[in-house]
Short mmCIF file of C-alpha atoms and ligand atoms in Angstrom, two decimals:
data_model
loop_
_atom_site.label_atom_id
_atom_site.label_comp_id
_atom_site.label_asym_id
_atom_site.label_seq_id
_atom_site.Cartn_x
_atom_site.Cartn_y
_atom_site.Cartn_z
CA MET A 1076 103.25 121.92 102.09
CA GLN A 1077 100.15 119.21 101.80
CA LYS A 1078 99.43 118.35 98.09
CA VAL A 1079 95.42 118.27 97.25
CA LEU A 1080 94.36 117.16 93.72
CA LEU A 1081 90.48 119.09 93.76
CA PHE A 1082 87.20 117.36 92.17
CA SER A 1083 84.88 119.77 92.38
CA ASP A 1084 82.02 121.28 90.24
CA PRO A 1085 82.32 125.35 90.85
CA GLY A 1086 79.38 126.21 92.61
CA ILE A 1087 79.43 128.80 95.08
CA ASP A 1088 80.42 126.29 97.68
CA ASP A 1089 83.12 124.86 95.93
CA SER A 1090 84.49 128.15 94.45
CA PHE A 1091 84.87 129.67 98.18
CA ALA A 1092 86.61 126.08 99.01
CA ILE A 1093 89.18 127.04 95.85
CA ILE A 1094 89.75 130.41 97.09
CA TYR A 1095 90.09 128.82 100.56
CA ALA A 1096 93.08 126.03 99.15
CA LEU A 1097 94.46 129.08 97.02
CA LEU A 1098 95.14 131.44 99.91
CA HIS A 1099 95.83 128.57 102.53
CA PRO A 1100 99.61 128.76 102.98
CA GLN A 1101 99.93 124.80 103.88
CA ILE A 1102 98.03 123.78 100.67
CA GLU A 1103 99.83 123.38 97.51
CA LEU A 1104 96.67 122.69 94.97
CA VAL A 1105 98.14 120.66 92.22
CA GLY A 1106 95.18 120.09 90.17
CA ILE A 1107 91.70 120.76 89.88
CA VAL A 1108 89.25 118.25 87.82
CA THR A 1109 85.69 119.92 86.95
CA GLY A 1110 82.92 118.23 86.36
CA TYR A 1111 78.96 118.39 85.87
CA GLY A 1112 77.20 118.92 89.81
CA SER A 1113 75.74 122.52 90.68
CA VAL A 1114 76.59 123.72 86.81
CA LYS A 1115 77.72 122.19 83.59
CA LYS A 1116 81.02 120.84 83.34
CA GLU A 1117 81.77 123.36 80.34
CA GLN A 1118 80.33 126.10 83.02
CA ALA A 1119 82.37 124.49 86.23
CA THR A 1120 85.78 124.45 83.98
CA GLN A 1121 85.13 128.31 83.04
CA ASN A 1122 84.70 129.08 86.77
CA ALA A 1123 87.74 127.37 87.55
CA ALA A 1124 89.98 129.00 85.02
CA TYR A 1125 88.38 132.05 86.47
CA LEU A 1126 89.28 131.53 90.08
CA LEU A 1127 92.39 130.68 88.90
CA GLN A 1128 93.17 133.88 86.60
CA LEU A 1129 92.44 136.01 89.53
CA ALA A 1130 94.94 134.54 91.85
CA ASN A 1131 97.54 134.37 88.76
CA GLN A 1132 97.84 131.04 89.19
CA ARG A 1133 96.70 129.78 85.56
CA ASP A 1134 100.06 127.11 85.71
CA ILE A 1135 97.55 124.78 87.88
CA PRO A 1136 95.95 122.30 85.61
CA ILE A 1137 92.26 121.53 84.93
CA ILE A 1138 91.34 118.48 84.19
CA GLY A 1139 87.97 117.41 81.98
CA GLY A 1140 85.97 115.59 84.44
CA ALA A 1141 82.25 113.68 83.80
CA GLN A 1142 79.32 115.61 81.64
CA GLY A 1143 76.90 113.30 83.61
CA PRO A 1144 76.20 110.25 85.84
CA LEU A 1145 77.20 106.56 85.61
CA SER A 1146 73.57 105.94 85.13
CA GLY A 1147 73.64 107.73 81.30
CA GLU A 1148 70.53 109.29 83.31
CA SER A 1149 69.88 113.09 82.32
CA VAL A 1150 71.56 115.97 85.04
CA THR A 1151 69.88 118.39 87.15
CA TYR A 1152 71.21 121.63 87.72
CA TYR A 1153 70.72 124.14 90.51
CA PRO A 1154 70.44 127.41 89.29
CA GLU A 1155 68.16 128.67 92.28
CA ILE A 1156 71.38 128.27 94.51
CA HIS A 1157 74.47 128.65 92.57
CA GLY A 1158 73.50 131.13 89.97
CA PRO A 1159 73.13 130.98 86.43
CA GLU A 1160 77.09 130.65 85.91
CA GLY A 1161 77.42 128.97 88.97
CA LEU A 1162 78.89 132.07 90.91
CA GLY A 1163 75.77 133.95 92.08
CA PRO A 1164 75.30 137.35 90.23
CA ILE A 1165 79.05 136.84 88.94
CA LYS A 1166 79.75 136.93 85.10
CA PRO A 1167 82.99 135.08 84.34
CA PRO A 1168 84.74 136.37 81.45
CA GLU A 1169 83.03 134.85 78.40
CA GLY A 1170 85.10 131.98 76.44
CA LEU A 1171 88.41 131.81 78.71
CA LYS A 1172 91.11 130.12 77.03
CA VAL A 1173 91.10 126.89 79.19
CA ASN A 1174 94.21 123.77 78.42
CA LEU A 1175 91.99 121.55 79.66
CA LEU A 1176 93.92 118.59 80.48
CA ASN A 1177 92.48 114.94 79.51
CA PHE A 1178 91.61 112.56 82.31
CA ASP A 1179 94.67 110.24 82.50
CA GLN A 1180 96.41 113.62 84.01
CA ILE A 1181 95.34 112.52 87.66
CA TYR A 1182 97.24 109.43 86.89
CA LYS A 1183 100.49 111.55 85.92
CA ILE A 1184 99.70 113.45 89.21
CA ILE A 1185 99.44 110.49 91.25
CA ASP A 1186 102.61 109.38 89.91
CA GLN A 1187 104.22 112.18 90.83
CA TYR A 1188 103.27 113.23 94.55
CA GLN A 1189 102.27 109.14 95.03
CA ASN A 1190 101.89 109.34 99.07
CA GLU A 1191 101.96 112.79 99.36
CA LEU A 1192 99.37 113.44 97.97
CA ILE A 1193 95.52 113.89 98.98
CA ILE A 1194 92.35 113.37 96.75
CA VAL A 1195 89.84 115.91 98.17
CA SER A 1196 86.29 115.50 96.33
CA ILE A 1197 83.51 118.10 96.75
CA GLY A 1198 81.42 117.46 93.79
CA ARG A 1199 79.37 114.21 92.14
CA LEU A 1200 81.68 111.14 92.20
CA THR A 1201 81.48 109.87 88.76
CA GLU A 1202 84.91 111.49 88.01
CA LEU A 1203 86.49 109.69 90.90
CA ALA A 1204 84.71 106.62 90.55
CA VAL A 1205 86.51 106.15 86.56
CA ALA A 1206 89.55 107.05 88.34
CA PHE A 1207 89.18 103.64 90.29
CA ILE A 1208 87.69 101.93 87.57
CA LEU A 1209 90.43 102.24 85.17
CA GLY A 1210 93.31 102.72 87.43
CA ALA A 1211 92.48 100.34 90.25
CA ASP A 1212 96.48 99.91 91.23
CA GLN A 1213 97.15 103.91 90.29
CA MET A 1214 94.72 104.74 93.16
CA GLU A 1215 96.37 102.67 96.01
CA LYS A 1216 99.35 105.02 95.89
CA VAL A 1217 97.28 108.22 96.78
CA LYS A 1218 98.14 108.95 100.49
CA SER A 1219 94.03 109.80 101.30
CA PHE A 1220 90.96 110.57 100.42
CA HIS A 1221 88.49 113.28 101.44
CA VAL A 1222 84.51 113.33 100.08
CA MET A 1223 81.91 115.49 100.97
CA GLY A 1224 78.98 113.96 100.29
CA GLY A 1225 75.75 111.83 102.13
CA ALA A 1226 73.48 112.05 105.01
CA PHE A 1227 73.67 109.59 107.93
CA LEU A 1228 69.92 109.13 110.01
CA VAL A 1229 69.32 112.94 109.10
CA PRO A 1230 67.52 114.38 106.09
CA GLY A 1231 68.67 114.88 103.27
CA ASN A 1232 68.84 118.42 100.71
CA VAL A 1233 67.83 117.13 97.57
CA SER A 1234 65.15 114.44 98.86
CA PRO A 1235 63.98 113.66 101.85
CA VAL A 1236 67.09 110.84 102.44
CA ALA A 1237 70.20 111.97 100.04
CA GLU A 1238 72.56 114.43 99.66
CA ALA A 1239 73.26 116.36 96.61
CA ASN A 1240 76.37 114.73 95.59
CA PHE A 1241 75.69 111.44 96.28
CA TYR A 1242 72.33 111.51 94.80
CA GLY A 1243 73.54 112.74 91.90
CA ASP A 1244 75.48 109.60 91.05
CA PRO A 1245 75.27 107.32 93.38
CA ILE A 1246 76.30 104.38 91.56
CA ALA A 1247 79.81 106.15 91.47
CA ALA A 1248 79.49 107.22 95.29
CA ASP A 1249 79.13 103.20 96.05
CA LEU A 1250 81.83 102.58 94.40
CA VAL A 1251 84.01 105.38 96.07
CA MET A 1252 83.03 104.37 99.22
CA GLN A 1253 84.02 100.99 99.04
CA ARG A 1254 87.75 101.80 97.14
CA SER A 1255 89.13 104.95 98.57
CA ILE A 1256 91.32 103.89 101.28
CA PRO A 1257 91.77 105.26 103.86
CA LEU A 1258 89.07 107.24 103.35
CA LYS A 1259 87.44 110.32 105.84
CA VAL A 1260 83.36 111.17 104.27
CA PHE A 1261 81.49 114.71 105.41
CA PRO A 1262 78.30 114.30 105.12
CA LEU A 1263 75.57 116.94 105.81
CA ASN A 1264 75.38 115.69 109.69
CA VAL A 1265 78.44 118.35 109.88
CA THR A 1266 78.83 120.28 106.87
CA ASN A 1267 75.16 121.63 107.80
CA GLN A 1268 76.67 122.98 110.95
CA ALA A 1269 79.21 124.60 108.87
CA LEU A 1270 77.29 128.04 108.79
CA VAL A 1271 78.86 131.24 108.02
CA THR A 1272 76.94 134.34 108.90
CA PRO A 1273 76.66 137.78 106.68
CA GLU A 1274 78.79 138.81 109.35
CA VAL A 1275 81.58 136.99 109.10
CA ILE A 1276 81.72 137.50 105.28
CA GLN A 1277 81.63 141.33 105.82
CA TYR A 1278 84.44 141.03 108.37
CA ILE A 1279 86.44 139.10 105.66
CA SER A 1280 85.26 140.91 102.72
CA GLN A 1281 86.60 143.53 104.55
CA THR A 1282 89.58 142.07 105.43
CA ASN A 1283 90.52 140.60 102.74
CA ALA A 1284 93.37 141.80 100.43
CA THR A 1285 93.42 139.67 97.57
CA PRO A 1286 92.06 139.58 94.19
CA PHE A 1287 88.69 137.49 95.35
CA GLN A 1288 87.78 140.50 97.50
CA PRO A 1289 84.76 141.49 94.89
CA LEU A 1290 83.53 138.52 95.07
CA LEU A 1291 83.04 137.18 98.20
CA GLU A 1292 80.09 139.39 99.43
CA PRO A 1293 78.13 138.65 96.58
CA ILE A 1294 78.43 135.18 95.69
CA TYR A 1295 77.84 134.07 99.65
CA ASP A 1296 74.20 137.20 99.52
CA TYR A 1297 73.53 135.19 96.44
CA TYR A 1298 74.10 131.59 98.24
CA LEU A 1299 72.47 132.83 101.57
CA LYS A 1300 69.22 134.15 99.97
CA ALA A 1301 68.64 130.88 98.51
CA TYR A 1302 69.22 129.02 101.24
CA LYS A 1303 66.84 131.53 103.26
CA LYS A 1304 64.07 130.62 100.53
CA ASN A 1305 64.50 126.64 101.71
CA ILE A 1306 64.83 127.29 105.57
CA PRO A 1307 63.84 130.27 106.95
CA GLY A 1308 65.43 131.81 109.77
CA ILE A 1309 68.62 129.99 109.32
CA PRO A 1310 71.56 132.42 110.25
CA GLY A 1311 73.79 132.02 107.46
CA ALA A 1312 75.14 129.78 104.41
CA PRO A 1313 76.54 126.48 104.93
CA LEU A 1314 79.89 126.09 103.45
CA HIS A 1315 79.97 122.00 102.93
CA ASP A 1316 82.67 121.64 100.82
CA VAL A 1317 85.31 124.33 102.63
CA LEU A 1318 84.76 122.10 105.49
CA THR A 1319 86.24 119.22 103.58
CA LEU A 1320 88.98 120.82 102.96
CA SER A 1321 89.77 122.67 106.21
CA SER A 1322 89.41 119.47 108.55
CA ILE A 1323 92.88 118.45 106.71
CA PHE A 1324 94.61 120.60 108.81
CA ASN A 1325 92.67 120.39 111.91
CA PRO A 1326 92.69 117.15 112.73
CA THR A 1327 89.96 117.86 116.45
CA MET A 1328 87.62 119.69 114.10
CA VAL A 1329 85.32 116.64 113.72
CA ASP A 1330 84.59 113.48 115.20
CA TYR A 1331 84.62 110.81 113.08
CA TYR A 1332 82.79 107.21 113.34
CA TYR A 1333 84.22 104.24 111.88
CA ARG A 1334 82.09 102.04 109.88
CA GLU A 1335 81.54 100.52 106.17
CA VAL A 1336 79.31 103.13 104.03
CA ARG A 1337 77.08 101.64 101.18
CA VAL A 1338 75.10 104.05 99.51
CA VAL A 1339 71.70 102.99 97.62
CA LEU A 1340 71.59 103.15 93.77
CA SER A 1341 68.24 103.70 93.08
CA GLY A 1342 64.59 103.94 93.86
CA VAL A 1343 62.85 106.09 96.48
CA ALA A 1344 66.19 106.11 98.68
CA LYS A 1345 68.40 107.23 95.91
CA GLY A 1346 71.87 108.52 97.02
CA GLN A 1347 70.55 107.65 100.76
CA SER A 1348 74.06 107.08 102.80
CA ILE A 1349 74.21 104.13 104.90
CA ALA A 1350 76.17 102.95 107.83
CA ASP A 1351 75.36 100.79 110.59
CA PHE A 1352 75.89 102.58 113.91
CA ARG A 1353 74.55 99.61 115.88
CA PRO A 1354 76.92 98.66 118.64
CA LYS A 1355 79.05 95.70 117.29
CA PRO A 1356 80.18 93.14 120.46
CA ASP A 1357 83.30 92.64 117.99
CA PRO A 1358 84.55 95.88 116.21
CA VAL A 1359 86.24 95.60 113.10
CA PRO A 1360 89.59 97.65 113.48
CA GLU A 1361 89.09 101.93 112.60
CA GLU A 1362 92.05 101.54 110.02
CA ASN A 1363 89.91 99.23 107.99
CA LEU A 1364 86.86 101.31 107.82
CA LYS A 1365 85.83 104.63 106.77
CA GLY A 1366 85.65 107.61 108.61
CA ILE A 1367 82.50 109.38 108.98
CA ALA A 1368 82.25 112.83 110.08
CA MET A 1369 79.62 113.17 112.26
CA LYS A 1370 79.86 116.00 115.04
CA LEU A 1371 81.70 119.74 114.11
CA ASN A 1372 83.67 121.52 116.48
CA TYR A 1373 82.25 124.89 115.06
CA GLU A 1374 84.29 127.42 117.12
CA LEU A 1375 87.41 126.14 115.28
CA PHE A 1376 86.06 125.51 111.81
CA LEU A 1377 84.98 129.42 112.45
CA LYS A 1378 88.00 129.98 113.46
CA ASP A 1379 90.37 128.92 110.59
CA PHE A 1380 87.83 129.88 108.03
CA VAL A 1381 88.36 133.34 109.10
CA GLU A 1382 92.21 133.39 109.69
CA ILE A 1383 92.91 131.56 106.21
CA MET A 1384 90.57 134.11 104.16
CA THR A 1385 92.08 137.09 105.75
CA SER A 1386 95.33 135.97 105.55
CA GLU A 1387 98.47 138.19 104.46
CA THR A 1388 100.38 135.05 102.71
CA SER A 1389 98.52 133.72 99.86
CA ASN A 1390 99.64 131.63 96.82
CA THR A 1391 97.98 134.26 94.60
CA THR A 1392 100.53 136.40 93.78
CA SER A 1393 103.39 134.30 91.56
CA THR A 1394 103.43 134.69 87.87
CA SER A 1395 101.33 132.83 85.70
CA LYS A 1396 102.52 131.19 82.21
O1 RIB B 1476 75.07 119.16 99.49
C1 RIB B 1476 75.97 119.46 99.38
C2 RIB B 1476 76.77 119.67 98.26
O2 RIB B 1476 76.14 119.96 96.84
C3 RIB B 1476 78.25 120.59 98.07
O3 RIB B 1476 79.21 119.78 97.59
C4 RIB B 1476 77.24 121.24 97.38
O4 RIB B 1476 78.40 122.34 96.31
C5 RIB B 1476 76.64 120.94 95.97
O5 RIB B 1476 77.46 120.14 95.07
CA1 CA B 1477 80.74 120.92 95.34
#
């Protein structure tokens, strides 16, 4: 089993990623850090708790993340994409009791699992940056980092050049890009291609026999409608955050370019991700660089997504505490 600590902001595609993780026979989700992003931190926490409750997995720790970016700027949320509570038309039960753990719990988790642990970040990068600032030595024990964010030489999704997770906290994103070793980055170059169509969701929804089943079509439909409004004619909705997780188990799902990555901190290009793609006569060894996912094997992504979302084995049946 691969131990995964997830930094997230659920959010619809984060929720698909959490559901995917909970259904994956090879993933042991050892904690979820919930922070601001698609919705407020408090709502993200409630949504994560709701998904864990549905899965009967309330013993998975939820750790309180950030309420805003390192710059102190105010936060823009995206109800038009993720819904007022972050789950499209679904209203999670109000006031779900959450035993929200303090931030230092992440170091306890790292100590417990050491180099068996992969950190996957699918939201703004603030919490992960703070984890490096407060505990650089501890972070060296982590096996690897997978981060959804950025857009390299392609248009952004919140500005002409920037992707939402990097734009939301560019200072944090830049710090994480420099300090995470080894790191794989999943930018819009590949995640925009990870489209799931309504037909696929219908099939999954008809086949899935877990407590998540009633959520799948409503949250997807809301998310797709938002994408269709922005990009008329798009055949499906991109599950950015699912791809970032699923690539861990499918090494040939994406092709990586190995480069240094920097993020523009402010100004008109705020949040833009930059890597040097010029041919180099004397390239630095790959292990010293960041893997940037640039090409997706779509068939493999789709096959894996359908398989996991319809699998009969799941982690959703153990007794909750
Ligand atoms: O730009 C895509 C990212 O922004 C995803 O992580 C999505 O969940 C949103 O937060
Ligand atoms: Ca996200």
